[in-house]
XYZ file of N, CA and C in Angstrom:
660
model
N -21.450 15.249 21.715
C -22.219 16.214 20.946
C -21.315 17.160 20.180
N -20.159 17.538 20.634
C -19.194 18.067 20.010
C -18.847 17.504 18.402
N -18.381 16.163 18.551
C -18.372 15.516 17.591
C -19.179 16.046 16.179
N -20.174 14.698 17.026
C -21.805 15.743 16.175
C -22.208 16.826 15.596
N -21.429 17.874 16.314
C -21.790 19.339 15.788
C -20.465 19.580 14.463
N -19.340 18.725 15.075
C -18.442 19.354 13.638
C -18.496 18.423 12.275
N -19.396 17.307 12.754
C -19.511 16.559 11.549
C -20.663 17.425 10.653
N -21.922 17.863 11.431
C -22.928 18.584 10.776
C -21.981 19.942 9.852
N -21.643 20.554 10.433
C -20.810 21.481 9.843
C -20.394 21.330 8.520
N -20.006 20.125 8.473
C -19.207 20.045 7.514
C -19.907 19.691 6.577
N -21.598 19.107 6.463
C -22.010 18.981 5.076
C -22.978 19.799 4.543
N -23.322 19.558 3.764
C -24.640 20.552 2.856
C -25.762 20.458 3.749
N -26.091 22.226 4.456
C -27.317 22.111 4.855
C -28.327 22.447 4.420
N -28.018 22.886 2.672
C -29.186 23.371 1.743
C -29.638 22.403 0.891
N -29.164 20.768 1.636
C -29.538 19.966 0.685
C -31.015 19.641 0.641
N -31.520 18.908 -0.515
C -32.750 18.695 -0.468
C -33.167 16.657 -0.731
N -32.350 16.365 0.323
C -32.425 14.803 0.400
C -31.772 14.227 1.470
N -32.535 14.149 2.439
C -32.021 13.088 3.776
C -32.857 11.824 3.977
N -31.697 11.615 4.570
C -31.905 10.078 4.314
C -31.250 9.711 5.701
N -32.128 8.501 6.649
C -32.259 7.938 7.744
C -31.864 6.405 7.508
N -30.768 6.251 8.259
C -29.998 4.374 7.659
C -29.833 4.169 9.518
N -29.696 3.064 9.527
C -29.284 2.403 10.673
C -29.846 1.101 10.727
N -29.179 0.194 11.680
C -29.970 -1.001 11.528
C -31.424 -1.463 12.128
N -31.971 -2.438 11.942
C -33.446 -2.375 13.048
C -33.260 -2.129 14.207
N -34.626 -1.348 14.348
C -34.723 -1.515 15.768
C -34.394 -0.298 16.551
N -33.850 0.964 15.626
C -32.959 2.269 15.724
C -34.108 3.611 15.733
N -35.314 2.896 15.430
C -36.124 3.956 15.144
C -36.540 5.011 14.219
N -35.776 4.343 12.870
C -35.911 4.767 11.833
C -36.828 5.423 10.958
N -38.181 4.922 10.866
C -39.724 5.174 10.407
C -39.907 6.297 11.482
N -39.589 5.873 12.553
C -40.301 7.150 13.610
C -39.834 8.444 13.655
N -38.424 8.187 13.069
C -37.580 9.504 13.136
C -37.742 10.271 11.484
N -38.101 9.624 10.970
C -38.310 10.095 9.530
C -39.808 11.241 9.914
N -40.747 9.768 9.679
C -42.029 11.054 9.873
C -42.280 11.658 10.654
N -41.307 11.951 12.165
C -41.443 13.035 12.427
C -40.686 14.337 11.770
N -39.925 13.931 11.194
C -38.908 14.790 10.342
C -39.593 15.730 9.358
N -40.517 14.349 8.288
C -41.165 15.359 7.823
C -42.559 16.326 8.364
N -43.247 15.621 9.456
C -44.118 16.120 9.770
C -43.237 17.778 10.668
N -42.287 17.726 10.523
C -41.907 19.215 11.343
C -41.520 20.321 10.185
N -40.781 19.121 8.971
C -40.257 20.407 7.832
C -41.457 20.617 6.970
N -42.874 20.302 6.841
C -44.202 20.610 6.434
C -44.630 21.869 7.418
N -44.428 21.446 9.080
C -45.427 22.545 9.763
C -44.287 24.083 9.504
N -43.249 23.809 8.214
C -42.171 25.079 8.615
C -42.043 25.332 6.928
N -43.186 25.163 6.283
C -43.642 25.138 4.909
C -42.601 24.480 4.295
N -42.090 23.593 4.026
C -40.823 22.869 3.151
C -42.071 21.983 2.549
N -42.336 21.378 1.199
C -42.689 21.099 0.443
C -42.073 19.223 0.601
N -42.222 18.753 1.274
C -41.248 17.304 1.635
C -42.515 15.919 1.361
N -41.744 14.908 1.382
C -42.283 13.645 0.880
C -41.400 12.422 1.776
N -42.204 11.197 2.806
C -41.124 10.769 3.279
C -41.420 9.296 2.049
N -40.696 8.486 1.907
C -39.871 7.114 0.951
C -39.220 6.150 1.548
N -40.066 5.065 1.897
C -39.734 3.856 2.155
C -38.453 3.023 1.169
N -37.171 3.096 1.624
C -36.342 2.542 0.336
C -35.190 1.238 0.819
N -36.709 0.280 0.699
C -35.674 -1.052 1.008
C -36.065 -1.877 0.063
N -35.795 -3.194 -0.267
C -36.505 -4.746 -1.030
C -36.888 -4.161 -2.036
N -35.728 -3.113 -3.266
C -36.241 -2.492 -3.894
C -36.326 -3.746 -4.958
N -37.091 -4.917 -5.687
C -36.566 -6.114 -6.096
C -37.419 -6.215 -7.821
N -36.803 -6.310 -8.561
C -37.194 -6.509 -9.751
C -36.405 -7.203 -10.687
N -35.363 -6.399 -11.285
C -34.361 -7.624 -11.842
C -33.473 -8.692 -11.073
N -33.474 -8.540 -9.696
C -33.482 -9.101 -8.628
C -33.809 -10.566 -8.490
N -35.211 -10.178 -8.871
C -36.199 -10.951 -8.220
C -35.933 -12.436 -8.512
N -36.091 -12.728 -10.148
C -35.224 -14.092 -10.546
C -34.151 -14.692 -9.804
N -33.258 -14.040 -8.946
C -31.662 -14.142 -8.929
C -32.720 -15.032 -7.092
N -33.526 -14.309 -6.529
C -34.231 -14.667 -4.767
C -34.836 -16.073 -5.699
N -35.765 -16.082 -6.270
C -36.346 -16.939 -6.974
C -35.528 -18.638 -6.779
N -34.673 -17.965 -8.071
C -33.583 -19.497 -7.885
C -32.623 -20.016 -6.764
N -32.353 -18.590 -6.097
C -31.497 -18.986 -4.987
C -32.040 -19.723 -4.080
N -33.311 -19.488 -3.721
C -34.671 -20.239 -2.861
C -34.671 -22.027 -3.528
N -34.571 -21.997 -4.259
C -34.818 -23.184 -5.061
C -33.168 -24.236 -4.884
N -32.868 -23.540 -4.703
C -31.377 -24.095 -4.893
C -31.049 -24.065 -2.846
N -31.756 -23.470 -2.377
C -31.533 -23.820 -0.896
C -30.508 -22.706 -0.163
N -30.147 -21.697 -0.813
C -29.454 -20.955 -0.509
C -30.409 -19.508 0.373
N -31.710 -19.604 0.518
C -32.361 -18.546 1.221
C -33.188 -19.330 2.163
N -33.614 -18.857 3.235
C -34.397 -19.783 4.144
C -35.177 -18.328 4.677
N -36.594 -18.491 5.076
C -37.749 -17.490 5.718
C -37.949 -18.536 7.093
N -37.408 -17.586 8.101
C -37.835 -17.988 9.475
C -39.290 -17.131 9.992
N -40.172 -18.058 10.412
C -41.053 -17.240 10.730
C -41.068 -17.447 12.495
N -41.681 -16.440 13.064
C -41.274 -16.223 14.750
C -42.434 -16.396 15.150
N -42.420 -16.320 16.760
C -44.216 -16.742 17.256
C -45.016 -15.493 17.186
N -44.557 -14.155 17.141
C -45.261 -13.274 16.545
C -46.033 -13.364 15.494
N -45.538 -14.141 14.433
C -46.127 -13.827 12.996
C -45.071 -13.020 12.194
N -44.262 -12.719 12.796
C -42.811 -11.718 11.953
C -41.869 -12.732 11.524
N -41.656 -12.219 10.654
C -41.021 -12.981 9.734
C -39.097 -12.802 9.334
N -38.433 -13.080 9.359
C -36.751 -12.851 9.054
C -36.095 -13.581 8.114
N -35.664 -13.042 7.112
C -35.068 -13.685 5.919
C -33.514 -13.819 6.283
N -32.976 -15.302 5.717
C -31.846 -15.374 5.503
C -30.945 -14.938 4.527
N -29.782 -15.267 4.039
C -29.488 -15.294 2.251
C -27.971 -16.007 2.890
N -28.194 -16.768 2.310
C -26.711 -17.707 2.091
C -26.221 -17.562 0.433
N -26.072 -16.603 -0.136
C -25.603 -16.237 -1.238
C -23.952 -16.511 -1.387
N -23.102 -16.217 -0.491
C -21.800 -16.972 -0.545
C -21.130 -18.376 -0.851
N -22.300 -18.912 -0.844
C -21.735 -20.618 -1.186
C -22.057 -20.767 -2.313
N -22.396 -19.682 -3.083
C -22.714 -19.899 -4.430
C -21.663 -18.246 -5.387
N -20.559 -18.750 -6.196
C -19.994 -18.026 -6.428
C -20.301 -17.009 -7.163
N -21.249 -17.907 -8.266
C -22.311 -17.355 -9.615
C -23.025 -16.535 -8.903
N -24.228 -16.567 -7.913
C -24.948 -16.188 -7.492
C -24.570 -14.813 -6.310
N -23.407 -14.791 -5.813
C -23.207 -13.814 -4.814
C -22.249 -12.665 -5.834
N -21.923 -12.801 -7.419
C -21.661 -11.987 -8.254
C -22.840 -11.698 -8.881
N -23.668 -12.060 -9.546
C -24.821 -11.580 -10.592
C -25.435 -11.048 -9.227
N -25.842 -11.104 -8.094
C -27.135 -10.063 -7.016
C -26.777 -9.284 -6.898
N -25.347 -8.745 -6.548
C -25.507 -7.210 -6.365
C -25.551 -6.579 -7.530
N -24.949 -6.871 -8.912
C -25.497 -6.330 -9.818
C -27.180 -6.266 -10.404
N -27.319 -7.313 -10.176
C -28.837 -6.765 -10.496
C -29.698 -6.066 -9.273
N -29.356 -5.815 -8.322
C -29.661 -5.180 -6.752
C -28.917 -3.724 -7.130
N -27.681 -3.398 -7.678
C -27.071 -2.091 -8.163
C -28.424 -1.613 -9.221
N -29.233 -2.491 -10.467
C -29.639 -1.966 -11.306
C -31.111 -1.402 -10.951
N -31.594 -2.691 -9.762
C -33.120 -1.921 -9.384
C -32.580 -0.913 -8.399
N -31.774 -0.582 -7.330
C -31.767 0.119 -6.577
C -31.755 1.520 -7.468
N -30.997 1.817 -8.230
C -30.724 3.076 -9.315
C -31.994 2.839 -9.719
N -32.490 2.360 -10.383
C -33.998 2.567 -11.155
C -34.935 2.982 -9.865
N -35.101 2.959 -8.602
C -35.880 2.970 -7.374
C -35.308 4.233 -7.101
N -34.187 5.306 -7.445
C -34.034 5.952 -6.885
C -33.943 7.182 -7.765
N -34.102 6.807 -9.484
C -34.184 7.275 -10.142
C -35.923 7.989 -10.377
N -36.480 7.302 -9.990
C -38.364 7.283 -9.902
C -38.898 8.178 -8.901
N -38.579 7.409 -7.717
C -38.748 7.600 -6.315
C -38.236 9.114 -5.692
N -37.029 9.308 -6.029
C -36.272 10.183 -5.249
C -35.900 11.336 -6.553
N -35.020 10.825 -7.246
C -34.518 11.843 -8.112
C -35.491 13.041 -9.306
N -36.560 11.994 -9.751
C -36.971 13.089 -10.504
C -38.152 13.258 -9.248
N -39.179 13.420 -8.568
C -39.461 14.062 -7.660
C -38.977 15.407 -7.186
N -37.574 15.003 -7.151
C -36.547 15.958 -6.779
C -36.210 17.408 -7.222
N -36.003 16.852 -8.375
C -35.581 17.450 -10.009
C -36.967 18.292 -10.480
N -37.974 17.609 -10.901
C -38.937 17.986 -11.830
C -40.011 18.371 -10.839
N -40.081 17.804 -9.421
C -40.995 18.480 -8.717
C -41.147 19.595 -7.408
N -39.328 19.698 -7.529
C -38.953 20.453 -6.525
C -39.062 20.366 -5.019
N -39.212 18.633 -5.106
C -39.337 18.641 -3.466
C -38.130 17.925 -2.874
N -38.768 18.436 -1.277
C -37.684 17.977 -0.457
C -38.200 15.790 -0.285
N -37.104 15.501 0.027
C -37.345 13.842 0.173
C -36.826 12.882 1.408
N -37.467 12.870 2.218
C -37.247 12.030 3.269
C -36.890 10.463 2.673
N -36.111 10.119 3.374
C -35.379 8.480 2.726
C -35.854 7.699 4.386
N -36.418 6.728 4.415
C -36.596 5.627 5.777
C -35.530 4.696 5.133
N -34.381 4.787 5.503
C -33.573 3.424 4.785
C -32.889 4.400 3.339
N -31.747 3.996 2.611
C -30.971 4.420 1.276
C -30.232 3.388 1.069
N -29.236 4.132 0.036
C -28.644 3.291 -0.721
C -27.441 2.216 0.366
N -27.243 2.931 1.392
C -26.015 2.354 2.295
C -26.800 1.272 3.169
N -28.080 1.170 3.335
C -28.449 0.251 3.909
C -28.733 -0.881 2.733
N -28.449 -0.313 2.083
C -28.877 -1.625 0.650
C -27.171 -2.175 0.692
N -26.739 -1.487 0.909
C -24.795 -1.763 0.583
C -24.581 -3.248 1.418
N -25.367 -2.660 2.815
C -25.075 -3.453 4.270
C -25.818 -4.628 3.948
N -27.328 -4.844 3.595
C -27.905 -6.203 3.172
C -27.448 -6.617 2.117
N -26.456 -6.467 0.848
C -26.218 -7.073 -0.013
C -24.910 -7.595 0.530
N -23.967 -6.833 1.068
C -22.988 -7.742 1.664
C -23.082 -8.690 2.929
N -24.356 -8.710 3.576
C -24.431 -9.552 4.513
C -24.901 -10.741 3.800
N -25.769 -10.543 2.697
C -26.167 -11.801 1.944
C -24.966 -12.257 0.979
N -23.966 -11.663 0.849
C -23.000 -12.033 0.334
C -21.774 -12.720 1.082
N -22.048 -12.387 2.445
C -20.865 -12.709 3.448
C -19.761 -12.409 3.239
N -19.515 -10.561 3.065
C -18.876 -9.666 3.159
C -18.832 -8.958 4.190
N -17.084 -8.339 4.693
C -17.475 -8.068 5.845
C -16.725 -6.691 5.943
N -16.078 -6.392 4.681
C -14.877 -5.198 4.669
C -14.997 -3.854 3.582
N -15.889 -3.243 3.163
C -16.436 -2.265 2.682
C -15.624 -1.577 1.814
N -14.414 -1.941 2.096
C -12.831 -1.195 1.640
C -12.465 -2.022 0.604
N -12.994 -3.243 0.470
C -12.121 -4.457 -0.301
C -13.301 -5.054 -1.231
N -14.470 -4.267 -1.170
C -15.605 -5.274 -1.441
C -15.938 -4.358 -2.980
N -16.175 -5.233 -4.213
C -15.673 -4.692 -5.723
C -17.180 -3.967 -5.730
N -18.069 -4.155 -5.283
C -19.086 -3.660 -5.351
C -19.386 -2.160 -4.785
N -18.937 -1.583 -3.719
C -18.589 -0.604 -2.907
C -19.181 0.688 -4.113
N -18.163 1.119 -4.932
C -18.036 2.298 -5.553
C -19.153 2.024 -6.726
N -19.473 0.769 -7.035
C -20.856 0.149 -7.778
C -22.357 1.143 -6.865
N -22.092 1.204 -6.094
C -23.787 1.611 -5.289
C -23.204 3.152 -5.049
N -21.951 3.181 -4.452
C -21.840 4.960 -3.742
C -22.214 5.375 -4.908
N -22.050 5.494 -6.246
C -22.216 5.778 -7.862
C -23.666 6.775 -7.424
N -24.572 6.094 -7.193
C -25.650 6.577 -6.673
C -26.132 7.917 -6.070
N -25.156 7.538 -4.492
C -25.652 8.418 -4.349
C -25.181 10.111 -4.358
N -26.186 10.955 -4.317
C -25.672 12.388 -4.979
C -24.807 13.432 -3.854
N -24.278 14.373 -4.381
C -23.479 14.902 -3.392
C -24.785 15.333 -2.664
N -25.702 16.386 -3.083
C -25.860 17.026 -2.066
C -27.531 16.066 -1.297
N -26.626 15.556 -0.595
C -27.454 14.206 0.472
C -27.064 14.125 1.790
N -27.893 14.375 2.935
C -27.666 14.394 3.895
C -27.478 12.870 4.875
N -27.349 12.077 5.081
C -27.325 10.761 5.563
C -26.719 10.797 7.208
N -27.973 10.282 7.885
C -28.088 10.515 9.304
C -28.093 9.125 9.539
N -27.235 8.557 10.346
C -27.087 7.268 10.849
C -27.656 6.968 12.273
N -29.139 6.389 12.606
C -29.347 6.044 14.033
C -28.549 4.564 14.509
N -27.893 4.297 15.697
C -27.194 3.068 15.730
C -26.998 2.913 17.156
N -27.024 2.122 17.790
C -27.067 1.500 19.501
C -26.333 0.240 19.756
N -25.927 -0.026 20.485
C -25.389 -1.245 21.057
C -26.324 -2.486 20.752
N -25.849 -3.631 20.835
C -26.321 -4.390 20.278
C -28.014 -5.235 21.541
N -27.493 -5.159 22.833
C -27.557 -5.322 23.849
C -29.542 -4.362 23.610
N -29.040 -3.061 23.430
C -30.591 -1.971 22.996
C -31.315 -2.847 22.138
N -31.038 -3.034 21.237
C -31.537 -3.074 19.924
C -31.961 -4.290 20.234
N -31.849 -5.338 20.757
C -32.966 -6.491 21.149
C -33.650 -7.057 21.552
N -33.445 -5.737 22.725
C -34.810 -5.517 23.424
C -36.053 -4.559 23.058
N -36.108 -4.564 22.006
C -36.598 -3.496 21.329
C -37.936 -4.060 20.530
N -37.196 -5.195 19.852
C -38.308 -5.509 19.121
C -37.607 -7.204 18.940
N -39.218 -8.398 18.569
C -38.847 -9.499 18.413
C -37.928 -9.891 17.436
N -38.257 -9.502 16.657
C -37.547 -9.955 15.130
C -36.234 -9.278 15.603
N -35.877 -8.287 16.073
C -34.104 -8.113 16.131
C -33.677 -8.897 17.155
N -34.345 -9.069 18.431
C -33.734 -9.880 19.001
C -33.402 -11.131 18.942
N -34.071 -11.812 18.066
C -34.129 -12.937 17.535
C -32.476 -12.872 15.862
N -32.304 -12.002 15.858
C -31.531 -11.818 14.218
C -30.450 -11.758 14.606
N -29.663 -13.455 14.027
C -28.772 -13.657 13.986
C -27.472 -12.982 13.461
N -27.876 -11.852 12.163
C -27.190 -11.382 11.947
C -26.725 -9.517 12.460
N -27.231 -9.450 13.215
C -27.814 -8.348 14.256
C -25.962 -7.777 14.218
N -25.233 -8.265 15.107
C -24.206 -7.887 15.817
C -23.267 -7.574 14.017
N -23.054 -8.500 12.945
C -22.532 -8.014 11.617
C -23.174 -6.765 11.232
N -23.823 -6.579 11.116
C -25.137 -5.479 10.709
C -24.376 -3.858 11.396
N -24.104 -4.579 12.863
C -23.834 -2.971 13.361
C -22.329 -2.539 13.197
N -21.579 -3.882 13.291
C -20.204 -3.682 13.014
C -20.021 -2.845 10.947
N -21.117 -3.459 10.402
C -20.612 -2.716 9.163
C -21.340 -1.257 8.996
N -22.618 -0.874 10.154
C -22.520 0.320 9.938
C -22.041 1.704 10.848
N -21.056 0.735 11.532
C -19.878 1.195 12.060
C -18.621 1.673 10.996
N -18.232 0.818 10.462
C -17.255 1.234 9.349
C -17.651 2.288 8.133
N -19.297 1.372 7.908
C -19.802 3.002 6.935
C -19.618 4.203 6.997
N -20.324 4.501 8.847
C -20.524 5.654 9.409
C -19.321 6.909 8.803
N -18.243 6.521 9.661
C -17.377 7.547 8.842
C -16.733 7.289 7.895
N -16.777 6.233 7.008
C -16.590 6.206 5.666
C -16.799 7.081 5.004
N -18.343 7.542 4.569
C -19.408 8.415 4.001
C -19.706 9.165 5.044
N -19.032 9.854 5.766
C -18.937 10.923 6.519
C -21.060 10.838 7.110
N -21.477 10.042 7.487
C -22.616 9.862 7.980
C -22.735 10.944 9.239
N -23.743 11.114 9.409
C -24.003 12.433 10.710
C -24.807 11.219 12.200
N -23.686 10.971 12.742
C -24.115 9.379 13.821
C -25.055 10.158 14.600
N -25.912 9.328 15.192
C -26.847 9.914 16.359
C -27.248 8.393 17.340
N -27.230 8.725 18.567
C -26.849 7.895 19.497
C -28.664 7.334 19.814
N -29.068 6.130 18.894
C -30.197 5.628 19.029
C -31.416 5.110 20.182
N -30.160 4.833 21.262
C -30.223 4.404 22.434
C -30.854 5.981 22.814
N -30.813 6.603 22.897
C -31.639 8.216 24.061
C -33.216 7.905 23.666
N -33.770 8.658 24.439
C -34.945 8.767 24.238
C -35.805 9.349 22.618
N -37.106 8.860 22.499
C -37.561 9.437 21.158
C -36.949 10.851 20.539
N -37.989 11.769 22.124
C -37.547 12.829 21.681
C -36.517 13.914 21.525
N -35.585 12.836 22.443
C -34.289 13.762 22.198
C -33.101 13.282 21.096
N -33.675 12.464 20.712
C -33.006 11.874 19.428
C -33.449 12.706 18.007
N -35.082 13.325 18.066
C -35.735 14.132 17.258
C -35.013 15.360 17.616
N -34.865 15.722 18.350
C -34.185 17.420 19.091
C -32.993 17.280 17.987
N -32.269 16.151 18.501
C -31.201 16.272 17.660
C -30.702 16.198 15.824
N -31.607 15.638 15.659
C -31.609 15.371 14.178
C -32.281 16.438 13.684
């Protein structure tokens, strides 16, 4: 908790944009709207924003890759569903997605988040941002080094200084007992190792996912 407390310290607490990243299964949605449902009962003017599969110029690039055999949809005995992306065996294809994934994500955050922001003066809860978009484009790319990857400073571009980014994250072991679809996701254990390296990359504010609901809310 020490930790914790000197990382908070150190960023903007008059910002007006947090944002909740971690991988499934971390409790993400739950920790958001309670977030905003507490900075409403303390009059803050807030909005929470679903910001994943932001897909439009995208969309062509899933389209053909599907066609070409490079994406596969597993469906589970739930009815839940888990996407692949084998985008690496295709050289063309694992260069043109994150650029067009760089161009809708900015347009999604330009709409969504920024002028909201700007022109309506509110505060903005994020379920998911731009760093969890970082983490699924390089897993569909079969990237594994954040430091080396040309795309990197392509997405941070984004996002703005004054942004708060709270990382929920657990052992891998938690997180699949949690829910079907993670325990079942092969790519589960990459997922946490890269938002391990994020974390203090982008000086993220970590919070230990594994505790209970509400003392994970206490803390955030």
């Amino acid at each position: 908790s020490t930790t914790g407390k000197s990382e908070l310290s150190s960023m903007h607490t008059d910002c007006n944009l947090i944002c909740i990243v971690g991988p499934d299964g971390t409790g993400k949605s739950t920790q958001a709207a309670y977030l905003v449902d507490t900075l409403r009962q303390d009059g803050v003017d807030c909005e929470y924003k679903w910001l994943r599969f932001n897909h439009l110029l995208s969309l062509p690039i899933l389209i053909v890759a599907r066609m070409l055999g490079l994406s596969e949809v597993v469906t589970l005995s739930d009815g839940k569903k888990i996407g692949y992306h084998y985008y690496w065996r295709s050289n063309l294809i694992s260069r043109i997605y994150p650029v067009t994934m760089y161009l809708d994500t900015s347009l999604n955050y330009i709409f969504r988040v920024y002028l909201p922001i700007k022109l309506l003066k509110k505060t903005i809860i994020c379920d998911r941002f731009v760093y969890d978009t970082i983490i699924d484009v390089m897993i569909s790319t079969g990237r594994s080094d954040p430091d080396n990857w040309m795309f990197s400073k392509l997405f941070t571009s984004i996002i703005p200084k004054r942004c708060m980014g709270i990382l929920l994250t657990a052992d891998e072991d938690t997180l699949r007992q949690r829910r079907n679809d993670v325990l079942l996701d092969k790519n589960l254990r990459d997922k946490i190792e890269l938002y391990d390296k994020l974390g203090p990359k982008y000086r993220l504010f970590r919070v230990d996912a594994s505790l209970p609901i509400p003392e994970v809310s206490r803390i955030i």
